[in-house]
Amino acid sequence: MKKVFFVIIFTILVSSPSCFANEYQKLQNLKNVEILRRPKTSTVNNRKLTKGRINSAREASMQTVNVDDFGAKADGRTDDSQAFKKAWSKACSSSQQSRILIPNKTYYINPINFTGPCKSAIKLEIRGTIEAFPDTSLYEKSQRRWIFFEKVRNFEVYGGGTINGNGQVWWKISCKVKKTKPCNDKGAPTALTFYNCTNLRVTNLRIKNPQQMHMNFQSCENVEASKLTLTAPEKSPNTDGIHVTKTRNINITNSVIKTGDDCISIVDGSRKVHATGIVCGPGHGISIGSLGKNGAMDHVSNVFVNGATISGTTNGVRIKTWQVPF
């Protein structure tokens, strides 16, 4: 008889129901709150400089790469993908640290890959809105990806802007909605994917109405995801908020996730996953799994959830496993 054992080590701390209302309101307003920390000091030429001053000096020494300078139109009908690619190529190939700027306009792009490694650290500042064309035929060769970052180190995405997947066209043909064939689940892309990235920071960003999952961290290491607002209708299928797979040392903090599936889903190969200050709901809660499909040996360890406000979800926190085949 075949025996399979699963060992999962995790800690979950959830706020008491009496705290839900206050925590929810507090975290809903995170976008208007800046967390202040005591500045760290460094000594340069025998002088002490605050961390803020050092960062200001670094910002001043960065080159700014504006997508508009590479032909982006932001006119609501033009595909600006090529302008985005050219801006990325300019920043990635430069030995000078770069800030790629997406101004406060609305840009439409098709499936796009941003590939590293790059010669220096890059910041991507999204002030405006990036939208997907609502045409499923554009994704036939995209391998379930829309915006995809691969093999990038020392990378930060921020800016207060919005990524809009216009996922309604995908939801209505999902097998969870359309009960008669043909229906389509496998082809729907994830809105934002980070693959094999190291030293990654994603903060102060909004993602709404993704085609399928909002964000996927796959095979990444040393990740900070904070001050995120991820939203999709309660009945939107497979719209997980943050999906974590084969990723280690990831901190998810101070974020609001309202979706049609898991707020956070953690699957095989992930370890040292910390989630604090999360507002979750509607959705399916915070989940580990599914694990063990077809008798596979899946491993998830060191999951820590603290201070979660979970309301209006089908589950709270849970572990999902498949039955062991005999």
Coordinates of C-alpha atoms in Angstrom, one line a residue:
M1 CA 0.0 0.0 0.0
K2 CA 1.3 3.4 -1.0
K3 CA 1.6 5.9 1.8
V4 CA 2.0 9.6 1.5
F5 CA 2.6 12.0 4.4
F6 CA 2.2 15.7 4.4
V7 CA 4.0 17.9 7.0
I8 CA 2.9 21.5 7.2
I9 CA 4.1 23.9 9.9
F10 CA 2.2 27.1 10.2
T11 CA 1.0 29.7 12.7
I12 CA -2.3 31.6 12.3
L13 CA -3.4 34.5 14.5
V14 CA -6.6 36.2 13.6
S15 CA -8.2 39.3 15.2
S16 CA -11.2 38.7 17.5
P17 CA -14.6 39.5 16.0
S18 CA -14.9 42.6 18.2
C19 CA -11.9 44.1 16.5
F20 CA -13.2 43.5 12.9
A21 CA -15.0 46.8 12.4
N22 CA -12.2 49.0 13.7
E23 CA -9.5 47.0 11.8
Y24 CA -11.4 47.0 8.6
Q25 CA -12.0 50.8 8.6
K26 CA -8.4 51.4 9.6
L27 CA -7.0 49.3 6.8
Q28 CA -9.5 50.6 4.2
N29 CA -7.8 54.0 4.7
L30 CA -4.2 52.7 4.3
K31 CA -3.8 54.5 1.0
N32 CA -4.0 57.8 2.9
V33 CA -1.6 56.7 5.6
E34 CA 2.2 56.7 5.6
I35 CA 3.9 54.5 8.1
L36 CA 6.6 56.5 9.9
R37 CA 9.6 54.8 11.2
R38 CA 12.6 56.1 13.1
P39 CA 15.2 56.9 10.5
K40 CA 18.3 54.8 10.3
T41 CA 21.6 56.5 10.1
S42 CA 24.7 55.8 8.0
T43 CA 28.1 57.4 8.1
V44 CA 29.5 58.8 4.9
N45 CA 32.7 60.8 4.9
N46 CA 32.5 61.0 8.7
R47 CA 29.0 62.6 8.5
K48 CA 25.8 61.0 9.6
L49 CA 23.0 61.0 7.0
T50 CA 19.5 59.8 7.6
K51 CA 18.2 57.0 5.4
G52 CA 15.7 59.4 3.8
R53 CA 18.6 61.7 2.7
I54 CA 20.5 58.8 1.3
N55 CA 17.4 57.7 -0.7
S56 CA 16.9 61.2 -1.9
A57 CA 20.5 61.3 -3.2
R58 CA 19.9 58.0 -5.0
E59 CA 16.7 59.3 -6.5
A60 CA 18.5 62.3 -7.8
S61 CA 21.2 60.1 -9.4
M62 CA 18.7 57.9 -11.2
Q63 CA 17.8 58.4 -14.8
T64 CA 14.0 58.7 -15.5
V65 CA 12.7 56.7 -18.5
N66 CA 9.3 57.9 -19.5
V67 CA 7.2 55.6 -21.6
D68 CA 5.8 58.7 -23.5
D69 CA 9.3 59.4 -24.8
F70 CA 9.2 56.0 -26.6
G71 CA 5.9 56.6 -28.4
A72 CA 3.2 55.7 -25.9
K73 CA -0.1 57.4 -26.9
A74 CA -2.4 56.8 -24.0
D75 CA -5.4 57.6 -26.3
G76 CA -7.7 54.8 -25.3
R77 CA -7.3 52.8 -28.5
T78 CA -3.6 52.5 -29.4
D79 CA -1.6 49.4 -28.2
D80 CA 1.3 50.9 -26.2
S81 CA 3.0 47.6 -25.6
Q82 CA 6.0 48.4 -27.9
A83 CA 6.6 51.8 -26.2
F84 CA 6.6 50.0 -22.8
K85 CA 9.1 47.4 -24.1
K86 CA 11.4 50.0 -25.5
A87 CA 11.4 51.9 -22.2
W88 CA 12.2 48.7 -20.3
S89 CA 15.0 47.8 -22.7
K90 CA 16.5 51.3 -22.2
A91 CA 16.4 51.0 -18.4
C92 CA 17.5 47.3 -18.2
S93 CA 20.5 47.8 -20.4
S94 CA 21.8 50.8 -18.6
S95 CA 24.5 50.6 -15.9
Q96 CA 22.8 53.6 -14.2
Q97 CA 19.9 53.0 -11.9
S98 CA 16.6 53.8 -13.6
R99 CA 13.1 54.8 -12.8
I100 CA 10.6 53.9 -15.5
L101 CA 7.7 56.4 -15.3
I102 CA 4.1 55.6 -16.4
P103 CA 2.4 59.0 -16.1
N104 CA -1.1 59.7 -14.9
K105 CA -2.9 58.7 -18.1
T106 CA -4.6 55.5 -19.3
Y107 CA -2.5 53.1 -21.4
Y108 CA -3.7 50.0 -23.1
I109 CA -1.3 47.1 -23.6
N110 CA -1.4 43.5 -24.9
P111 CA 0.3 40.6 -23.2
I112 CA 3.9 41.7 -22.5
N113 CA 7.1 40.2 -21.0
F114 CA 9.7 42.3 -19.1
T115 CA 12.8 40.1 -18.9
G116 CA 16.0 40.4 -16.9
P117 CA 18.6 40.2 -15.5
C118 CA 19.3 43.9 -15.8
K119 CA 22.6 45.8 -15.4
S120 CA 21.3 47.8 -12.4
A121 CA 18.4 48.2 -10.1
I122 CA 15.1 49.4 -11.6
K123 CA 12.1 51.2 -10.1
L124 CA 8.8 51.1 -12.0
E125 CA 6.5 54.0 -11.0
I126 CA 3.0 53.6 -12.1
R127 CA 1.1 56.8 -11.6
G128 CA -1.6 56.2 -14.2
T129 CA -3.7 53.2 -15.3
I130 CA -2.7 50.2 -17.4
E131 CA -5.6 48.5 -19.0
A132 CA -6.0 45.2 -20.9
F133 CA -7.8 45.1 -24.3
P134 CA -11.0 43.1 -23.7
D135 CA -10.3 40.6 -26.5
T136 CA -9.6 37.0 -25.6
S137 CA -8.0 36.2 -29.0
L138 CA -5.0 38.4 -28.1
Y139 CA -3.9 35.9 -25.5
E140 CA -3.7 32.7 -27.5
K141 CA 0.1 32.6 -27.3
S142 CA 0.6 34.4 -24.0
Q143 CA 0.7 31.2 -21.8
R144 CA -1.8 32.6 -19.3
R145 CA 0.1 35.8 -18.8
W146 CA -0.7 39.5 -19.3
I147 CA 2.0 41.5 -17.5
F148 CA 5.0 39.3 -16.8
F149 CA 8.3 40.1 -15.1
E150 CA 11.0 37.4 -15.3
K151 CA 14.5 37.1 -13.7
V152 CA 14.7 40.6 -12.4
R153 CA 16.7 41.5 -9.3
N154 CA 16.5 44.5 -7.0
F155 CA 13.2 45.7 -8.5
E156 CA 10.5 47.9 -7.1
V157 CA 7.0 48.6 -8.4
Y158 CA 5.0 51.4 -6.8
G159 CA 3.3 54.7 -7.5
G160 CA -0.4 54.5 -6.5
G161 CA -1.6 53.7 -10.0
T162 CA -4.0 51.0 -11.2
I163 CA -3.8 47.9 -13.3
N164 CA -7.2 47.0 -14.8
G165 CA -7.5 43.5 -16.4
N166 CA -11.0 44.1 -17.8
G167 CA -11.7 40.6 -16.9
Q168 CA -15.5 40.6 -17.5
V169 CA -15.0 39.1 -20.9
W170 CA -13.2 36.2 -19.4
W171 CA -15.5 35.5 -16.5
K172 CA -18.5 34.9 -18.6
I173 CA -16.8 32.1 -20.5
S174 CA -15.4 30.4 -17.4
C175 CA -16.5 26.9 -16.7
K176 CA -17.6 28.0 -13.3
V177 CA -20.1 30.4 -14.9
K178 CA -20.9 28.9 -18.3
K179 CA -22.1 25.4 -17.6
T180 CA -22.4 24.4 -21.3
K181 CA -19.4 23.7 -23.5
P182 CA -17.3 25.2 -24.9
C183 CA -16.1 27.0 -21.8
N184 CA -12.7 28.2 -20.9
D185 CA -10.7 28.4 -17.7
K186 CA -7.2 27.4 -18.7
G187 CA -6.7 30.2 -21.1
A188 CA -7.5 33.1 -18.8
P189 CA -4.3 35.0 -17.9
T190 CA -3.0 36.2 -14.5
A191 CA -3.0 40.0 -14.5
L192 CA 0.5 40.5 -12.9
T193 CA 3.1 37.8 -12.6
F194 CA 6.6 37.8 -11.1
Y195 CA 8.7 34.8 -12.0
N196 CA 12.1 34.0 -10.7
C197 CA 12.6 37.5 -9.2
T198 CA 14.9 38.3 -6.2
N199 CA 14.8 41.2 -3.8
L200 CA 11.4 42.4 -5.0
R201 CA 9.2 45.2 -3.6
V202 CA 5.6 45.8 -4.8
T203 CA 3.8 48.5 -2.9
N204 CA 1.0 51.1 -3.1
L205 CA -0.7 49.6 -6.2
R206 CA -4.2 48.8 -7.2
I207 CA -5.3 45.9 -9.3
K208 CA -8.9 45.4 -10.3
N209 CA -11.0 43.1 -12.4
P210 CA -8.2 40.7 -13.4
Q211 CA -8.8 38.1 -16.2
Q212 CA -8.1 35.4 -13.6
M213 CA -5.6 35.9 -10.6
H214 CA -4.6 39.3 -9.6
M215 CA -1.0 38.6 -8.7
N216 CA 1.3 35.6 -8.8
F217 CA 4.7 35.3 -7.2
Q218 CA 6.3 32.2 -8.6
S219 CA 9.8 31.0 -7.8
C220 CA 10.7 34.3 -6.2
E221 CA 12.9 35.1 -3.1
N222 CA 12.9 38.0 -0.7
V223 CA 9.6 39.7 -1.5
E224 CA 7.8 42.6 0.1
A225 CA 4.2 43.1 -1.0
S226 CA 2.5 46.0 0.9
K227 CA -0.3 48.6 0.7
L228 CA -2.1 46.8 -2.1
T229 CA -5.7 47.1 -3.0
L230 CA -7.0 44.1 -5.0
T231 CA -10.6 44.0 -6.0
A232 CA -13.0 42.0 -8.2
P233 CA -16.7 41.1 -7.8
E234 CA -17.6 38.4 -5.4
K235 CA -18.9 36.2 -8.2
S236 CA -15.9 36.6 -10.5
P237 CA -14.3 33.1 -11.0
N238 CA -10.8 32.1 -10.1
T239 CA -9.7 35.7 -9.2
D240 CA -7.3 34.9 -6.4
G241 CA -5.8 38.0 -4.9
I242 CA -2.2 37.0 -4.2
H243 CA -1.0 33.5 -5.3
V244 CA 2.3 32.3 -3.9
T245 CA 4.1 29.3 -5.4
K246 CA 7.6 28.0 -4.9
T247 CA 8.5 31.3 -3.3
R248 CA 10.4 31.9 -0.1
N249 CA 10.7 34.7 2.4
I250 CA 7.7 36.8 1.3
N251 CA 6.0 39.4 3.5
I252 CA 2.4 40.5 2.6
T253 CA 1.4 43.4 4.7
N254 CA -1.3 46.1 5.2
S255 CA -3.4 45.2 2.1
V256 CA -7.1 45.1 1.3
I257 CA -8.2 42.1 -0.8
K258 CA -11.8 41.8 -2.1
T259 CA -12.3 39.1 -4.7
G260 CA -14.2 36.1 -6.0
D261 CA -11.7 33.4 -4.8
D262 CA -8.9 33.1 -2.2
C263 CA -7.6 36.4 -0.9
I264 CA -4.2 34.7 -0.5
S265 CA -3.4 31.2 -1.8
I266 CA -0.2 29.5 -0.9
V267 CA 0.9 26.3 -2.8
D268 CA 3.7 23.9 -3.2
G269 CA 7.3 24.9 -2.6
S270 CA 6.5 28.0 -0.6
R271 CA 8.1 28.7 2.8
K272 CA 8.5 31.7 5.1
V273 CA 5.3 33.3 4.1
H274 CA 4.2 36.1 6.5
A275 CA 0.9 37.9 6.1
T276 CA 0.0 40.7 8.5
G277 CA -2.6 43.4 8.6
I278 CA -4.8 41.9 5.8
V279 CA -8.4 42.8 5.2
C280 CA -10.0 39.9 3.4
G281 CA -13.5 39.7 2.0
P282 CA -15.5 38.9 0.1
G283 CA -13.7 35.8 -1.2
H284 CA -12.8 32.4 0.0
G285 CA -10.5 33.4 2.8
I286 CA -6.7 32.6 3.2
S287 CA -5.8 29.2 1.9
I288 CA -2.8 26.8 1.9
G289 CA -3.3 24.5 -1.1
S290 CA -4.5 22.6 -2.8
L291 CA -1.8 20.1 -2.0
G292 CA -1.1 16.6 -3.0
K293 CA -2.9 16.3 -6.3
N294 CA -2.4 12.9 -7.9
G295 CA -0.4 11.7 -4.9
A296 CA 2.3 14.4 -5.3
M297 CA 4.6 15.3 -2.4
D298 CA 3.9 19.0 -1.9
H299 CA 5.6 21.0 0.8
V300 CA 4.6 24.3 2.4
S301 CA 6.2 25.5 5.6
N302 CA 6.5 28.5 8.0
V303 CA 3.3 30.3 7.2
F304 CA 2.4 33.0 9.6
V305 CA -0.9 35.0 9.5
N306 CA -1.4 37.8 12.1
G307 CA -4.0 40.4 12.5
A308 CA -6.2 39.4 9.6
T309 CA -9.7 40.9 9.4
I310 CA -11.8 38.3 7.5
S311 CA -15.4 39.1 6.8
G312 CA -18.1 37.9 4.4
T313 CA -15.9 35.0 3.1
T314 CA -16.9 31.3 2.4
N315 CA -13.9 30.2 4.7
G316 CA -11.6 31.8 7.2
V317 CA -8.2 30.2 7.1
R318 CA -7.8 26.7 5.7
I319 CA -5.6 23.9 4.3
K320 CA -6.8 22.2 1.1
T321 CA -5.5 18.7 0.3
W322 CA -6.4 16.0 -2.2
Q323 CA -7.3 12.5 -1.1
V324 CA -4.4 10.1 -1.4
P325 CA -4.9 7.6 -4.2
F326 CA -4.6 3.9 -3.3

